[in-house]
mmCIF file of C-alpha atoms in Angstrom:
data_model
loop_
_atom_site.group_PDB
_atom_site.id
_atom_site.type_symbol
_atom_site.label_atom_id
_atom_site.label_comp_id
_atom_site.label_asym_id
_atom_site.label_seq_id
_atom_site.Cartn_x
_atom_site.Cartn_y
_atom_site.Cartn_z
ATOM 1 C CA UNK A 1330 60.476 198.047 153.323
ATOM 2 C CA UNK A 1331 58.460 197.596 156.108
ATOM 3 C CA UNK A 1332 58.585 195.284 159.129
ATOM 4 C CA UNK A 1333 56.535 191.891 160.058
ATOM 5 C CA UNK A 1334 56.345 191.353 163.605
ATOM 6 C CA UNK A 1335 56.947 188.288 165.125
ATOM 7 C CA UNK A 1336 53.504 188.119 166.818
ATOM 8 C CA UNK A 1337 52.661 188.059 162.711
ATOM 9 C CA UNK A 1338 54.435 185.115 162.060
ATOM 10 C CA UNK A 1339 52.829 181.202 162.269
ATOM 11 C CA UNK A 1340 54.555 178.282 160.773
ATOM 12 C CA UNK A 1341 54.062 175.964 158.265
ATOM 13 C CA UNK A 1342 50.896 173.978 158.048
ATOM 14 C CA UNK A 1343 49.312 176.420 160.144
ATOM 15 C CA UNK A 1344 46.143 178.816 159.478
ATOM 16 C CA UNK A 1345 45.732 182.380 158.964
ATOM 17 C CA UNK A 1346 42.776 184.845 159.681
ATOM 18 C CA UNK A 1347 40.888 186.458 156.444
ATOM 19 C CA UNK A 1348 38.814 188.955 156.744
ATOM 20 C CA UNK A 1349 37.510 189.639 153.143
ATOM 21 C CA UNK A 1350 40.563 188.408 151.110
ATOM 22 C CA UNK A 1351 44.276 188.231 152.075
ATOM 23 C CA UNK A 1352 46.932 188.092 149.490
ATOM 24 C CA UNK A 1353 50.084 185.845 148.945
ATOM 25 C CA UNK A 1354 53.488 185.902 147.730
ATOM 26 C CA UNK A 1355 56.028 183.159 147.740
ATOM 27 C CA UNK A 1356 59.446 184.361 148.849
ATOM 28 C CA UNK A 1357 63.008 183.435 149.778
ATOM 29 C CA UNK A 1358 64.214 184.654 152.766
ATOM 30 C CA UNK A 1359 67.133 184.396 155.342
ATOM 31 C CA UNK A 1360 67.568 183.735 158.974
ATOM 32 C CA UNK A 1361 70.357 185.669 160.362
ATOM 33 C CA UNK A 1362 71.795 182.745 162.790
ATOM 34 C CA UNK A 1363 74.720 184.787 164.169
ATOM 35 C CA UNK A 1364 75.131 187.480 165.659
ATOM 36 C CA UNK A 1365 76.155 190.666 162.739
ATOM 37 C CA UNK A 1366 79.505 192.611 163.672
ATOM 38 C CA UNK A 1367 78.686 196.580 164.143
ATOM 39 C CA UNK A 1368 79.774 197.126 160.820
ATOM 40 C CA UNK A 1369 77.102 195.104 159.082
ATOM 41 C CA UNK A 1370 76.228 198.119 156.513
ATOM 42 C CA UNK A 1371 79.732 197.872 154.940
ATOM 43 C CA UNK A 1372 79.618 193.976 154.226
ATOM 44 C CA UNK A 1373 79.088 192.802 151.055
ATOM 45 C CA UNK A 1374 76.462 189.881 149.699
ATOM 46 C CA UNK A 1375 79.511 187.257 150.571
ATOM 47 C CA UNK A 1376 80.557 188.370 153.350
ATOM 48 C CA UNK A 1377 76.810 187.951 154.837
ATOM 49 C CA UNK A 1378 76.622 184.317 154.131
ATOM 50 C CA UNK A 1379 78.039 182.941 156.953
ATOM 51 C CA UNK A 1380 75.316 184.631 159.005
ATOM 52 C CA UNK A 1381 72.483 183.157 156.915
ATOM 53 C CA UNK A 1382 70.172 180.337 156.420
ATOM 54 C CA UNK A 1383 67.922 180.837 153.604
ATOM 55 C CA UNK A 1384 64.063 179.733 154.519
ATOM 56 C CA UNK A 1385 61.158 179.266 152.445
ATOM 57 C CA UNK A 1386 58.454 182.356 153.436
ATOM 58 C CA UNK A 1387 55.031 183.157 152.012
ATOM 59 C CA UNK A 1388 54.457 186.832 153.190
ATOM 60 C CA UNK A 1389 50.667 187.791 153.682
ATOM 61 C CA UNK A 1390 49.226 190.643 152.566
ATOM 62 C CA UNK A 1391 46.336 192.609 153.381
ATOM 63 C CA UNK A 1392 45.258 196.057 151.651
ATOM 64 C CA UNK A 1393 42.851 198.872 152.988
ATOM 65 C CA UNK A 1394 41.745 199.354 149.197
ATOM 66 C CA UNK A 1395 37.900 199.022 147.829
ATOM 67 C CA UNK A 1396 36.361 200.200 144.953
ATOM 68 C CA UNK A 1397 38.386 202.388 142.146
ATOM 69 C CA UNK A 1398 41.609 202.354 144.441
ATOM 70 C CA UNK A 1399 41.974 198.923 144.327
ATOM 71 C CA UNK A 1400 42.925 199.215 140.097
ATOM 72 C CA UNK A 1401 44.967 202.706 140.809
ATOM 73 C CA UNK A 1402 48.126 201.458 140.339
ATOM 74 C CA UNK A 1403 49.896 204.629 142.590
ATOM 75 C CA UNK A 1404 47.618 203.827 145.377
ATOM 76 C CA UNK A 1405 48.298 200.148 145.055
ATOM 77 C CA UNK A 1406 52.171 201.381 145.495
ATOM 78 C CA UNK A 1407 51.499 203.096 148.443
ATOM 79 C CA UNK A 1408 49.453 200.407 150.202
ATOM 80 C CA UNK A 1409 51.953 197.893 149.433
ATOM 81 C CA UNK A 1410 53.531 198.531 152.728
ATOM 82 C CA UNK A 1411 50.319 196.746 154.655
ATOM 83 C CA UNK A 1412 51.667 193.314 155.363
ATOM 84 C CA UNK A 1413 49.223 190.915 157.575
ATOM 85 C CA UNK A 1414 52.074 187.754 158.666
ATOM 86 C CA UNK A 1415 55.006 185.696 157.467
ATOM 87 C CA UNK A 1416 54.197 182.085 156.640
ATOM 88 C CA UNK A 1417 57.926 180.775 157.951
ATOM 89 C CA UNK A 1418 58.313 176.982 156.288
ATOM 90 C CA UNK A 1419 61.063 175.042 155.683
ATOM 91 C CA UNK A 1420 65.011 176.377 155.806
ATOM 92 C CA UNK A 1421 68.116 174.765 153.537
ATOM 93 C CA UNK A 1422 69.853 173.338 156.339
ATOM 94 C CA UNK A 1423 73.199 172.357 153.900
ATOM 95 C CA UNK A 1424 73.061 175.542 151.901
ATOM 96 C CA UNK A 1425 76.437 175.931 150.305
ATOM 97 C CA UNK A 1426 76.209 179.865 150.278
ATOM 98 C CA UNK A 1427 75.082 180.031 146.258
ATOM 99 C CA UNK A 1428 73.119 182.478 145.557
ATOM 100 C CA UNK A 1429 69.324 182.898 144.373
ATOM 101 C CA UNK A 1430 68.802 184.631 141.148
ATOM 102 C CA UNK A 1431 66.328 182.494 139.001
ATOM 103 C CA UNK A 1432 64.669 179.404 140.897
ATOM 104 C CA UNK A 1433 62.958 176.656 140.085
ATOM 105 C CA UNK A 1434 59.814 177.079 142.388
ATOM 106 C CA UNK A 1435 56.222 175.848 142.522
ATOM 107 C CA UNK A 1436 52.935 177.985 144.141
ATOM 108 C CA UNK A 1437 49.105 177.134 144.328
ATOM 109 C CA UNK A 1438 46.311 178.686 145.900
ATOM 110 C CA UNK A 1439 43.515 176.664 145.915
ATOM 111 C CA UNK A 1440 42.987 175.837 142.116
ATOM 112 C CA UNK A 1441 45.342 178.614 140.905
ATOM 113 C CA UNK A 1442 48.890 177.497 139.518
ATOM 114 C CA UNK A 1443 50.934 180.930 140.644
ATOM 115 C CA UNK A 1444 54.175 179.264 139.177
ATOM 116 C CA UNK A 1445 54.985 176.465 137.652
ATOM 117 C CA UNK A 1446 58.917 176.538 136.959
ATOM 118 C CA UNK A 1447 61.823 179.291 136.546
ATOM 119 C CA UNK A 1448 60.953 182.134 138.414
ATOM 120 C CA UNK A 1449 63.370 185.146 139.054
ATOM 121 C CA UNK A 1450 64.155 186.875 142.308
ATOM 122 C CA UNK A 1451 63.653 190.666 142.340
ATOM 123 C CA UNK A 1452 66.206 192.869 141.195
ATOM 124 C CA UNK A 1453 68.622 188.714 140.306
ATOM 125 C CA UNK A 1454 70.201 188.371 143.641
ATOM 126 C CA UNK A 1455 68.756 187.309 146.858
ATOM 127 C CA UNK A 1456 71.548 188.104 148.813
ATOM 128 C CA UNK A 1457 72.314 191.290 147.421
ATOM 129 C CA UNK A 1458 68.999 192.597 148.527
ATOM 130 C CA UNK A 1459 70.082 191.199 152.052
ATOM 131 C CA UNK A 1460 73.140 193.327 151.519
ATOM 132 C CA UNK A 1461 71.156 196.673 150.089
ATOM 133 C CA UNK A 1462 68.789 196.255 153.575
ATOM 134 C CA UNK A 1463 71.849 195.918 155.628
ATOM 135 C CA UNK A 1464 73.258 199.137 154.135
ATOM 136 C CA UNK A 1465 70.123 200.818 154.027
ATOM 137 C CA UNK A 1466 69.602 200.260 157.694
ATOM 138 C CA UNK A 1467 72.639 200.294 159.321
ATOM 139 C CA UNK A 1468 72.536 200.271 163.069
ATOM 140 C CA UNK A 1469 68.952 202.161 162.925
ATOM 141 C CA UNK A 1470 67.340 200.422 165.551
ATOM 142 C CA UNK A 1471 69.751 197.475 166.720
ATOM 143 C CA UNK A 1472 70.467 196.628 162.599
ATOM 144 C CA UNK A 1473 69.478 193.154 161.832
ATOM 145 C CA UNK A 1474 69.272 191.000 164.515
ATOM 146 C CA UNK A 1475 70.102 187.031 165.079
ATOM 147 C CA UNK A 1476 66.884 185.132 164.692
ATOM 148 C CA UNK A 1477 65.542 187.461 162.344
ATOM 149 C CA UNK A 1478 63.936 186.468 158.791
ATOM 150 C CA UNK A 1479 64.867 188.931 155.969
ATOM 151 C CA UNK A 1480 62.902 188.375 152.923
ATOM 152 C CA UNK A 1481 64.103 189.230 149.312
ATOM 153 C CA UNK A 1482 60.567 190.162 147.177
ATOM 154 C CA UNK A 1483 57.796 188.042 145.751
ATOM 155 C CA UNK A 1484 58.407 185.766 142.967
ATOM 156 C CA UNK A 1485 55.291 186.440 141.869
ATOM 157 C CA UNK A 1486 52.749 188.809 141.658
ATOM 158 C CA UNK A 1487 50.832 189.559 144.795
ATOM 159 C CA UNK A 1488 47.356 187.934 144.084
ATOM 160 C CA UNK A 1489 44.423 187.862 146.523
ATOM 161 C CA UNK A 1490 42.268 184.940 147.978
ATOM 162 C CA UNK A 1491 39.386 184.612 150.239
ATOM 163 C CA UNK A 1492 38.950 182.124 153.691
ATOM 164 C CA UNK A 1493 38.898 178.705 152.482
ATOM 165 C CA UNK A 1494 41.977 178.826 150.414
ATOM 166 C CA UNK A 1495 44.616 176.288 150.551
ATOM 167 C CA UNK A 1496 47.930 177.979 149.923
ATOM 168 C CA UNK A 1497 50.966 175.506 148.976
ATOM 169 C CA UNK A 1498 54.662 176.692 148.171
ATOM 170 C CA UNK A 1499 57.971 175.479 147.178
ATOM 171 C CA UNK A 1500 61.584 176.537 145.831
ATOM 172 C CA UNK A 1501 63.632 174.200 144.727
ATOM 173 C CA UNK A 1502 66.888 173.774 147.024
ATOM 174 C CA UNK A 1503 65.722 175.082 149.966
ATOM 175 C CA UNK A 1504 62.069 173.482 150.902
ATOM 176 C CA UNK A 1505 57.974 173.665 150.949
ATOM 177 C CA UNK A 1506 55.957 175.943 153.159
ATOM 178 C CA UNK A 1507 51.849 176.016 153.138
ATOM 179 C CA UNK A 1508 49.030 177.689 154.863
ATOM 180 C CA UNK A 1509 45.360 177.502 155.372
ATOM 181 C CA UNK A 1510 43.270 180.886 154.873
ATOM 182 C CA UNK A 1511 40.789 180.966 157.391
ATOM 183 C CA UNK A 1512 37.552 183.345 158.122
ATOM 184 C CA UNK A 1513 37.753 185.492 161.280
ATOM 185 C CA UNK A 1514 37.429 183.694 164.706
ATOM 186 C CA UNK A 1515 33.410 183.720 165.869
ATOM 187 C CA UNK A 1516 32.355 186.162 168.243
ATOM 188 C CA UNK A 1517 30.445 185.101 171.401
ATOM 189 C CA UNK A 1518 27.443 185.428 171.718
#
C-alpha cells in the first residue's frame, strides 16, 4: 500500500505526462464522504458503507525498471509501490451499499481490449479491502480521511503504454473514466 497524492490526481477526460511508457489499471475505489469515528480500525465492511461512495479510478503507474529487471518478477514486486496519479472518473451517486466482487467492466488502451466482461476484484470484496486498510492503518497518521479515494486493486493486469495512448474505462454500476497519455511538456528554449 502506498499513497497517491492529491497533486497526482486529474480527472476524467484529462491528460497525463509519459515519459517513456506509463502503465494502467482500471480500479474501483471509494470516497470516504463523512467524516470516520476514532474507532474506524474496528468497523467492519458494513459498517463502512455509509461513509462511502464508490468511484470509477484508473491508477497510473510508472516503474524505475530497464533491461533484465523489468522480466524479474521479485523486482517487479518491489517496484510495484511506484505509482505516477489517480485518473478519478465517474462515482455511483445511488449506490445501494452492495458490494463489488466480480464486475462487469470494460478497458481499452488505444487498440488493446484489457477487458471485455466479468472481471473479479482482488482478494472478492471491494469493501473488505476498504475494511483490511482501515484496520491496517488505524489512526497512523489522521486514519482515512473525508474526501479521500481508497482504491481496492487492479482488475487487470498492470500493462504499459507509451504518449499517444487513449485510455478508456468502465464498470458497470458505477460509471466511465478516460485519460489521454501525453509526452513530457517541451522545454524552452
Amino acid at each position: 500500500m502506498a499513497p497517491i497524492f492529491a497533486a497526482d490526481t486529474i480527472t476524467s477526460g484529462d491528460e497525463a505526462e509519459v515519459g517513456d511508457l506509463l502503465g494502467v489499471e482500471l480500479e474501483i475505489g471509494f470516497r470516504i464522504v463523512r467524516d470516520l469515528p476514532g474507532d474506524m480500525a474496528k468497523m467492519t465492511a458494513a459498517q463502512l458503507i455509509p461513509y462511502l461512495k464508490p468511484v470509477v479510478v484508473i491508477e497510473l503507474v510508472d516503474t524505475r525498471l530497464a533491461g533484465h529487471l523489468a522480466e524479474d518478477p521479485v523486482s517487479k514486486l518491489a517496484d510495484n509501490q511506484i505509482n505516477a496519479g489517480l485518473v478519478i472518473g465517474e462515482t455511483a451517486e445511488k449506490w445501494d451499499g452492495t458490494d463489488f466482487g466480480d464486475v462487469e467492466a470494460r478497458m481499452q488502451a488505444g487498440d488493446d481490449q484489457l477487458i471485455t466482461g466479468m472481471a473479479s476484484v482482488p482478494g472478492g470484496s471491494a469493501l473488505e479491502t476498504v475494511a483490511a486498510l482501515a484496520r491496517q492503518i488505524g489512526t497512523h497518521c489522521g486514519g482515512l480521511q473525508k474526501g479521500q479515494i481508497v482504491i481496492t486493486g487492479s482488475l487487470h493486469p498492470l500493462t504499459y503504454y507509451p504518449a499517444g495512448t487513449e485510455v478508456l474505462g468502465s464498470i458497470q454500476s458505477i460509471g466511465s473514466v478516460g485519460v489521454s497519455l501525453n509526452g513530457p511538456p517541451k522545454k524552452a528554449a
